[in-house]
Amino acid sequence: MLAKDSSIDGKQLTSLVIPQIMTSVLPKGGCPLLVYVNPKSGGLKGREILYNFRKILNPHQVFELTNGGPLGGLHTFREVPRFRILVCGGDGTVGWVLGVLEAIRHKLVCPEPAIGIIPLGTGNDLARVLRWGAGYSGEDPYSILLSLDEAEEVEMDRWTILLDAQEMTEDGKENGFLEPPKIVHMNNYFGLGIDAELSLDFHHAREEEPGKFNSRFHNKGVYVKVGLQKLSHTRNLHKDIKLQVDKQDVELPNIEGLIFLNIPSWGSGADLWGSDSDSRYGKPRIDDGMLEVVGVTGVVHMGQVQGGLRSGIRIAQGAYIRITVTKPIPVQVDGEPWIQSPGQIIISAAGPKVRMLRKCKSKQKKQPSGSQKEGRSESPAPSEGGH
């Protein structure tokens, strides 16, 4: 309690009592589950999942992310020889856990635990790609644990984005630095222009009235409304940025939005790259060490992509991206938006690939794409004391 009342450099301390796992008595070959729940995601569903998993599992292996973030759970499991992680939250929550795992992986006996997802966010693009569905709709927690037990491990690239804002003079020469360089990590996608601008407007609306943003359907409705307000605007994004992919200059078409994709799902399940085969490009994969670069011409085009009527404009595919921005521009990384000052942006692969859990196909009911819901697991429990 004393620690909780203390602050350092004006920041309140978070204080947790962390359980100790007796690794010597864990079943040989067992693979316990570390569960993280973000109770702020998905309306009140996060809270419901938290209670359910605390009933089924040992409550000490279920951590609430609003209380100190992912560090406490990883610290608790630091000496467990083999474990898996289940993240209950949106894509931003998954990114948060991956970021902390990356920072302290060298202190873990199991440095690469595989990660499964219960999707509680608005877009859930990563969860869709890994077949965990478009959003949690009250599945039985026991059947989720069965699905996790049978899920396959896949590797996924992560990317580092270095944003280096620089003062530009009239003749286009760089003139010192505006602010210290910013480094962010990306799992899903990075957008500049119209896509990020809508995200920013949505973000501001949510900050003004957070109480209204409890359902995925209301959140999407706000996106539509924000999009309609942008219809009359035209921007010439291609005039404000220069693009290099793998050290080659790339000429940009007439576009308002530029998006770099690590996964084949964008904006709540849309296929922005498209499924047509093209001899110039390889088939996108989440573990190929490549990003897909796609353009959109505006809000109407984005709406058509999300409705499945069109794809984006394929621009390039590559492993090392350099962008020069000449004006302040809206950008977003995995749905987190801000206005970026002029300067250089470099995207490159971030360290080792991460291990994710992909749900086995047999566990998903066949449904038309765009409305993928979770199939209930009917199979008997596997006979191992893993969880």
Short mmCIF file of C-alpha atoms in Angstrom, two decimals:
data_model
loop_
_atom_site.label_atom_id
_atom_site.label_comp_id
_atom_site.label_asym_id
_atom_site.label_seq_id
_atom_site.Cartn_x
_atom_site.Cartn_y
_atom_site.Cartn_z
CA MET A 1 0.00 0.00 0.00
CA LEU A 2 2.91 2.32 0.75
CA ALA A 3 4.36 1.68 -2.72
CA LYS A 4 0.98 2.39 -4.33
CA ASP A 5 0.88 5.79 -2.67
CA SER A 6 4.38 6.69 -3.90
CA SER A 7 5.36 8.48 -7.07
CA ILE A 8 8.69 8.94 -8.85
CA ASP A 9 9.30 11.90 -11.19
CA GLY A 10 5.62 12.75 -10.80
CA LYS A 11 4.52 9.26 -11.98
CA GLN A 12 2.40 7.06 -9.74
CA LEU A 13 3.96 3.67 -8.95
CA THR A 14 2.04 0.51 -9.80
CA SER A 15 2.43 -2.10 -7.09
CA LEU A 16 1.53 -5.76 -7.52
CA VAL A 17 1.84 -8.86 -5.36
CA ILE A 18 3.15 -11.48 -7.80
CA PRO A 19 2.69 -15.22 -7.19
CA GLN A 20 5.62 -17.60 -7.39
CA ILE A 21 5.28 -20.59 -9.71
CA MET A 22 6.87 -23.75 -8.31
CA THR A 23 8.41 -24.91 -11.59
CA SER A 24 9.71 -28.12 -9.96
CA VAL A 25 6.17 -29.46 -9.53
CA LEU A 26 4.88 -28.56 -13.00
CA PRO A 27 3.96 -31.67 -15.03
CA LYS A 28 6.85 -32.76 -17.27
CA GLY A 29 6.26 -31.50 -20.81
CA GLY A 30 3.35 -29.33 -19.64
CA CYS A 31 2.71 -25.98 -21.28
CA PRO A 32 0.73 -23.69 -18.94
CA LEU A 33 -1.17 -20.70 -20.22
CA LEU A 34 -0.53 -17.08 -19.23
CA VAL A 35 -3.77 -15.14 -19.78
CA TYR A 36 -3.93 -11.38 -20.26
CA VAL A 37 -7.28 -9.60 -20.31
CA ASN A 38 -7.81 -5.97 -21.25
CA PRO A 39 -11.11 -5.24 -19.44
CA LYS A 40 -11.43 -1.94 -21.34
CA SER A 41 -11.67 -3.72 -24.72
CA GLY A 42 -14.94 -4.97 -26.15
CA GLY A 43 -17.40 -3.14 -23.93
CA LEU A 44 -18.09 -5.26 -20.86
CA LYS A 45 -17.01 -8.53 -22.48
CA GLY A 46 -13.43 -8.19 -21.20
CA ARG A 47 -14.68 -8.17 -17.63
CA GLU A 48 -16.83 -11.28 -18.29
CA ILE A 49 -13.86 -13.17 -19.81
CA LEU A 50 -11.67 -12.19 -16.84
CA TYR A 51 -14.14 -13.73 -14.37
CA ASN A 52 -14.67 -16.85 -16.51
CA PHE A 53 -10.97 -17.64 -16.89
CA ARG A 54 -10.32 -16.99 -13.19
CA LYS A 55 -12.95 -19.63 -12.44
CA ILE A 56 -11.65 -22.28 -14.88
CA LEU A 57 -7.89 -21.72 -14.46
CA ASN A 58 -5.77 -20.87 -11.45
CA PRO A 59 -6.70 -17.20 -10.89
CA HIS A 60 -2.99 -16.39 -10.46
CA GLN A 61 -2.31 -17.16 -14.13
CA VAL A 62 -4.91 -14.62 -15.32
CA PHE A 63 -3.68 -11.01 -15.39
CA GLU A 64 -5.68 -7.82 -15.83
CA LEU A 65 -3.71 -5.50 -18.11
CA THR A 66 -5.09 -2.29 -16.63
CA ASN A 67 -3.24 -3.19 -13.44
CA GLY A 68 0.45 -2.72 -14.35
CA GLY A 69 0.46 -3.95 -17.95
CA PRO A 70 2.04 -7.19 -19.27
CA LEU A 71 5.22 -7.11 -17.13
CA GLY A 72 3.77 -8.78 -14.01
CA GLY A 73 2.59 -11.86 -15.90
CA LEU A 74 5.86 -12.35 -17.78
CA HIS A 75 7.78 -11.90 -14.52
CA THR A 76 5.61 -14.56 -12.86
CA PHE A 77 6.26 -17.00 -15.74
CA ARG A 78 9.96 -16.12 -16.14
CA GLU A 79 11.23 -19.54 -14.98
CA VAL A 80 8.55 -21.70 -16.63
CA PRO A 81 10.39 -23.82 -19.24
CA ARG A 82 7.53 -23.77 -21.75
CA PHE A 83 4.34 -21.69 -21.78
CA ARG A 84 1.86 -20.03 -24.11
CA ILE A 85 0.10 -16.67 -23.88
CA LEU A 86 -3.56 -15.83 -24.51
CA VAL A 87 -4.28 -12.14 -25.10
CA CYS A 88 -7.92 -11.07 -24.70
CA GLY A 89 -8.17 -7.62 -26.29
CA GLY A 90 -7.88 -5.69 -29.52
CA ASP A 91 -4.91 -5.63 -31.92
CA GLY A 92 -3.43 -2.73 -29.91
CA THR A 93 -3.43 -4.90 -26.79
CA VAL A 94 -1.65 -7.72 -28.69
CA GLY A 95 0.96 -5.18 -29.86
CA TRP A 96 1.46 -4.00 -26.27
CA VAL A 97 2.13 -7.54 -25.05
CA LEU A 98 4.48 -8.26 -28.00
CA GLY A 99 6.40 -5.04 -27.28
CA VAL A 100 6.98 -5.89 -23.60
CA LEU A 101 7.85 -9.50 -24.50
CA GLU A 102 10.46 -8.22 -26.98
CA ALA A 103 12.03 -5.99 -24.32
CA ILE A 104 12.44 -8.68 -21.66
CA ARG A 105 12.63 -11.91 -23.68
CA HIS A 106 16.32 -12.35 -22.68
CA LYS A 107 15.20 -12.75 -19.04
CA LEU A 108 12.77 -15.61 -19.75
CA VAL A 109 13.62 -19.33 -19.70
CA CYS A 110 11.03 -19.65 -22.51
CA PRO A 111 11.98 -16.61 -24.66
CA GLU A 112 9.49 -17.25 -27.48
CA PRO A 113 6.08 -18.20 -26.06
CA ALA A 114 3.42 -18.53 -28.78
CA ILE A 115 0.51 -16.10 -28.55
CA GLY A 116 -3.20 -16.73 -29.15
CA ILE A 117 -5.94 -14.10 -29.27
CA ILE A 118 -9.53 -13.60 -28.12
CA PRO A 119 -10.54 -10.60 -30.28
CA LEU A 120 -12.17 -7.82 -28.22
CA GLY A 121 -11.26 -4.76 -30.32
CA THR A 122 -12.97 -2.92 -33.18
CA GLY A 123 -10.93 -4.09 -36.19
CA ASN A 124 -9.34 -7.34 -34.95
CA ASP A 125 -7.40 -7.71 -38.21
CA LEU A 126 -4.62 -9.83 -36.71
CA ALA A 127 -7.13 -12.12 -34.99
CA ARG A 128 -8.96 -12.57 -38.32
CA VAL A 129 -5.76 -13.56 -40.14
CA LEU A 130 -4.97 -16.10 -37.40
CA ARG A 131 -8.57 -17.43 -37.63
CA TRP A 132 -9.65 -16.39 -34.13
CA GLY A 133 -12.63 -14.60 -35.69
CA ALA A 134 -13.93 -11.08 -36.20
CA GLY A 135 -14.88 -10.53 -32.56
CA TYR A 136 -15.72 -12.41 -29.38
CA SER A 137 -19.40 -13.21 -29.07
CA GLY A 138 -19.68 -15.06 -25.79
CA GLU A 139 -18.07 -18.43 -26.67
CA ASP A 140 -17.70 -20.95 -23.89
CA PRO A 141 -14.24 -20.37 -22.33
CA TYR A 142 -13.62 -24.11 -22.10
CA SER A 143 -14.01 -24.54 -25.87
CA ILE A 144 -11.60 -21.61 -26.39
CA LEU A 145 -9.01 -23.46 -24.27
CA LEU A 146 -9.50 -26.59 -26.41
CA SER A 147 -8.99 -24.55 -29.59
CA LEU A 148 -5.81 -23.05 -28.13
CA ASP A 149 -4.52 -26.50 -27.26
CA GLU A 150 -4.96 -27.64 -30.86
CA ALA A 151 -3.81 -24.41 -32.54
CA GLU A 152 -0.74 -24.44 -34.78
CA GLU A 153 2.29 -22.22 -34.21
CA VAL A 154 3.13 -19.79 -37.03
CA GLU A 155 5.82 -17.14 -37.31
CA MET A 156 5.05 -13.47 -37.95
CA ASP A 157 7.28 -10.55 -38.93
CA ARG A 158 7.41 -7.42 -36.78
CA TRP A 159 8.63 -4.08 -38.09
CA THR A 160 10.45 -1.08 -36.62
CA ILE A 161 9.43 2.37 -37.85
CA LEU A 162 11.91 5.18 -37.30
CA LEU A 163 10.26 8.60 -37.61
CA ASP A 164 12.86 11.34 -37.89
CA ALA A 165 11.18 14.76 -38.15
CA GLN A 166 13.41 17.41 -39.78
CA GLU A 167 12.99 21.09 -40.55
CA MET A 168 12.81 21.64 -44.31
CA THR A 169 14.03 24.92 -45.85
CA GLU A 170 12.47 26.54 -48.91
CA ASP A 171 14.88 24.82 -51.32
CA GLY A 172 14.07 21.40 -49.80
CA LYS A 173 17.30 21.03 -47.81
CA GLU A 174 17.11 19.60 -44.32
CA ASN A 175 17.80 22.20 -41.66
CA GLY A 176 18.38 20.55 -38.29
CA PHE A 177 15.91 18.45 -36.29
CA LEU A 178 12.46 19.41 -35.07
CA GLU A 179 12.17 16.77 -32.36
CA PRO A 180 13.99 13.62 -31.23
CA PRO A 181 13.50 10.60 -33.52
CA LYS A 182 10.58 8.38 -32.55
CA ILE A 183 10.72 4.59 -32.81
CA VAL A 184 7.51 2.54 -32.94
CA HIS A 185 6.82 -1.11 -33.67
CA MET A 186 4.28 -2.35 -36.19
CA ASN A 187 2.52 -5.71 -36.42
CA ASN A 188 -0.36 -5.11 -38.85
CA TYR A 189 0.01 -2.00 -41.00
CA PHE A 190 1.25 1.56 -41.30
CA GLY A 191 -0.84 4.17 -43.12
CA LEU A 192 -0.22 7.74 -44.32
CA GLY A 193 -2.87 10.16 -45.58
CA ILE A 194 -6.64 9.59 -45.76
CA ASP A 195 -6.69 6.23 -43.94
CA ALA A 196 -4.77 7.76 -41.00
CA GLU A 197 -6.88 10.92 -41.10
CA LEU A 198 -10.11 8.95 -40.58
CA SER A 199 -8.41 7.05 -37.78
CA LEU A 200 -7.38 10.35 -36.14
CA ASP A 201 -10.92 11.79 -36.35
CA PHE A 202 -12.33 8.57 -34.86
CA HIS A 203 -9.69 8.71 -32.10
CA HIS A 204 -10.67 12.30 -31.23
CA ALA A 205 -14.38 11.42 -31.20
CA ARG A 206 -13.67 8.51 -28.84
CA GLU A 207 -11.62 10.71 -26.49
CA GLU A 208 -14.46 13.24 -26.30
CA GLU A 209 -17.18 10.68 -25.50
CA PRO A 210 -15.56 7.38 -24.46
CA GLY A 211 -18.82 6.05 -22.98
CA LYS A 212 -20.40 5.76 -26.42
CA PHE A 213 -17.67 3.50 -27.81
CA ASN A 214 -18.61 0.21 -26.21
CA SER A 215 -19.77 -1.75 -29.24
CA ARG A 216 -17.97 -2.70 -32.42
CA PHE A 217 -21.04 -1.72 -34.46
CA HIS A 218 -21.23 1.79 -33.02
CA ASN A 219 -17.48 2.22 -33.55
CA LYS A 220 -17.81 1.27 -37.22
CA GLY A 221 -20.77 3.64 -37.57
CA VAL A 222 -18.56 6.50 -36.41
CA TYR A 223 -15.96 5.54 -39.02
CA VAL A 224 -18.63 5.70 -41.74
CA LYS A 225 -19.84 9.11 -40.55
CA VAL A 226 -16.30 10.49 -40.40
CA GLY A 227 -15.68 9.12 -43.90
CA LEU A 228 -18.74 10.84 -45.34
CA GLN A 229 -17.50 14.17 -44.00
CA LYS A 230 -14.28 13.71 -45.99
CA LEU A 231 -15.92 13.10 -49.38
CA SER A 232 -15.50 16.65 -50.63
CA HIS A 233 -11.80 16.90 -49.77
CA THR A 234 -9.11 16.16 -52.29
CA ARG A 235 -5.50 15.79 -51.35
CA ASN A 236 -2.49 15.13 -53.47
CA LEU A 237 -0.59 12.83 -51.19
CA HIS A 238 1.74 11.68 -53.96
CA LYS A 239 3.08 15.24 -54.26
CA ASP A 240 3.94 15.44 -50.54
CA ILE A 241 5.91 12.21 -50.19
CA LYS A 242 8.79 10.40 -51.88
CA LEU A 243 9.01 6.62 -51.63
CA GLN A 244 11.98 4.25 -51.84
CA VAL A 245 11.52 0.48 -51.60
CA ASP A 246 14.69 -1.62 -51.20
CA LYS A 247 16.74 1.45 -52.22
CA GLN A 248 14.82 1.89 -55.49
CA ASP A 249 12.81 5.07 -56.10
CA VAL A 250 9.13 4.27 -56.67
CA GLU A 251 6.87 6.61 -58.59
CA LEU A 252 3.54 7.05 -56.83
CA PRO A 253 0.22 7.15 -58.71
CA ASN A 254 -2.43 9.79 -57.97
CA ILE A 255 -3.47 8.70 -54.45
CA GLU A 256 -4.73 10.09 -51.15
CA GLY A 257 -3.63 7.23 -48.90
CA LEU A 258 -0.54 5.00 -48.78
CA ILE A 259 -0.62 1.81 -46.70
CA PHE A 260 2.13 -0.67 -45.84
CA LEU A 261 0.72 -4.12 -44.99
CA ASN A 262 2.32 -6.87 -42.91
CA ILE A 263 -0.88 -8.95 -42.75
CA PRO A 264 -3.54 -9.59 -45.42
CA SER A 265 -6.37 -7.94 -43.48
CA TRP A 266 -6.96 -4.21 -43.14
CA GLY A 267 -9.73 -1.97 -41.77
CA SER A 268 -11.79 -4.75 -40.11
CA GLY A 269 -11.19 -7.64 -42.47
CA ALA A 270 -10.82 -6.04 -45.91
CA ASP A 271 -8.36 -7.52 -48.42
CA LEU A 272 -6.55 -4.38 -49.56
CA TRP A 273 -3.87 -6.14 -51.64
CA GLY A 274 -6.44 -8.36 -53.39
CA SER A 275 -6.25 -12.01 -54.39
CA ASP A 276 -5.37 -11.66 -58.10
CA SER A 277 -2.07 -13.29 -58.99
CA ASP A 278 0.55 -11.01 -60.49
CA SER A 279 3.93 -12.18 -61.79
CA ARG A 280 5.61 -9.02 -60.45
CA TYR A 281 4.84 -9.86 -56.81
CA GLY A 282 4.99 -12.85 -54.52
CA LYS A 283 1.88 -14.01 -52.64
CA PRO A 284 1.77 -12.01 -49.38
CA ARG A 285 2.64 -13.95 -46.23
CA ILE A 286 2.97 -12.83 -42.61
CA ASP A 287 6.44 -14.41 -42.33
CA ASP A 288 8.11 -13.54 -45.66
CA GLY A 289 10.12 -10.55 -44.41
CA MET A 290 8.28 -8.32 -46.90
CA LEU A 291 5.71 -5.52 -46.71
CA GLU A 292 3.05 -4.90 -49.36
CA VAL A 293 2.72 -1.24 -50.41
CA VAL A 294 -0.79 -0.22 -51.51
CA GLY A 295 -2.47 3.05 -52.47
CA VAL A 296 -6.07 4.26 -52.16
CA THR A 297 -7.53 7.15 -54.16
CA GLY A 298 -9.85 8.38 -51.40
CA VAL A 299 -12.78 7.64 -49.12
CA VAL A 300 -14.96 6.15 -51.87
CA HIS A 301 -12.18 3.76 -52.87
CA MET A 302 -11.66 2.77 -49.21
CA GLY A 303 -15.38 2.07 -48.88
CA GLN A 304 -15.32 -0.11 -52.00
CA VAL A 305 -12.34 -2.07 -50.64
CA GLN A 306 -14.14 -2.61 -47.33
CA GLY A 307 -17.25 -3.70 -49.18
CA GLY A 308 -15.20 -6.25 -51.14
CA LEU A 309 -15.90 -4.55 -54.50
CA ARG A 310 -12.35 -3.44 -55.29
CA SER A 311 -8.76 -3.84 -54.16
CA GLY A 312 -6.19 -1.13 -53.48
CA ILE A 313 -3.62 -0.05 -56.06
CA ARG A 314 -0.58 -2.33 -55.80
CA ILE A 315 2.57 -0.22 -55.71
CA ALA A 316 5.46 -2.37 -54.46
CA GLN A 317 6.65 -5.18 -52.21
CA GLY A 318 9.87 -4.97 -50.22
CA ALA A 319 11.83 -5.37 -47.00
CA TYR A 320 13.32 -1.89 -46.47
CA ILE A 321 11.21 1.25 -46.92
CA ARG A 322 12.29 4.89 -46.87
CA ILE A 323 9.68 7.67 -47.05
CA THR A 324 10.46 11.40 -47.27
CA VAL A 325 7.58 13.58 -46.10
CA THR A 326 7.59 17.28 -47.06
CA LYS A 327 4.45 18.43 -45.15
CA PRO A 328 2.87 17.51 -41.79
CA ILE A 329 0.76 14.43 -42.49
CA PRO A 330 -1.64 12.13 -40.57
CA VAL A 331 -0.09 8.69 -39.99
CA GLN A 332 -1.28 5.60 -38.11
CA VAL A 333 0.45 2.46 -36.85
CA ASP A 334 -1.90 -0.46 -36.12
CA GLY A 335 -4.79 1.97 -35.62
CA GLU A 336 -2.93 4.46 -33.38
CA PRO A 337 -2.93 7.79 -35.24
CA TRP A 338 -1.05 11.10 -34.93
CA ILE A 339 0.15 13.99 -37.10
CA GLN A 340 3.75 13.43 -38.24
CA SER A 341 6.06 16.38 -38.93
CA PRO A 342 8.04 16.54 -42.20
CA GLY A 343 11.20 14.43 -42.43
CA GLN A 344 12.29 10.84 -42.99
CA ILE A 345 10.47 7.62 -42.12
CA ILE A 346 12.34 4.29 -42.33
CA ILE A 347 10.62 0.90 -41.98
CA SER A 348 12.76 -2.20 -41.46
CA ALA A 349 12.38 -5.68 -39.94
CA ALA A 350 12.42 -5.72 -36.11
CA GLY A 351 14.59 -8.43 -34.62
CA PRO A 352 13.36 -12.03 -34.51
CA LYS A 353 9.97 -13.07 -35.84
CA VAL A 354 7.30 -13.64 -33.20
CA ARG A 355 5.39 -16.88 -32.68
CA MET A 356 1.64 -16.70 -32.97
CA LEU A 357 -1.07 -19.35 -32.58
CA ARG A 358 -3.37 -19.93 -35.54
CA LYS A 359 -6.66 -21.67 -34.93
CA CYS A 360 -7.04 -24.99 -36.73
CA LYS A 361 -9.41 -24.85 -39.71
CA SER A 362 -11.65 -27.62 -38.46
CA LYS A 363 -12.65 -25.37 -35.55
CA GLN A 364 -14.20 -22.71 -37.77
CA LYS A 365 -17.68 -23.03 -39.16
CA LYS A 366 -17.67 -22.39 -42.87
CA GLN A 367 -19.24 -18.99 -43.35
CA PRO A 368 -19.15 -16.44 -46.13
CA SER A 369 -16.10 -14.18 -45.81
CA GLY A 370 -16.71 -10.91 -44.05
CA SER A 371 -18.91 -12.51 -41.38
CA GLN A 372 -16.54 -15.06 -39.92
CA LYS A 373 -17.81 -16.04 -36.51
CA GLU A 374 -16.20 -18.49 -34.17
CA GLY A 375 -17.31 -22.10 -34.45
CA ARG A 376 -17.91 -23.86 -31.15
CA SER A 377 -15.52 -26.69 -30.45
CA GLU A 378 -17.32 -30.04 -30.24
CA SER A 379 -14.25 -32.28 -29.99
CA PRO A 380 -13.35 -34.03 -26.74
CA ALA A 381 -10.58 -32.63 -24.56
CA PRO A 382 -7.07 -33.79 -25.44
CA SER A 383 -5.69 -36.13 -22.80
CA GLU A 384 -2.81 -34.05 -21.50
CA GLY A 385 -2.53 -32.02 -18.32
CA GLY A 386 -1.14 -29.05 -20.22
CA HIS A 387 -3.27 -26.19 -18.94
#
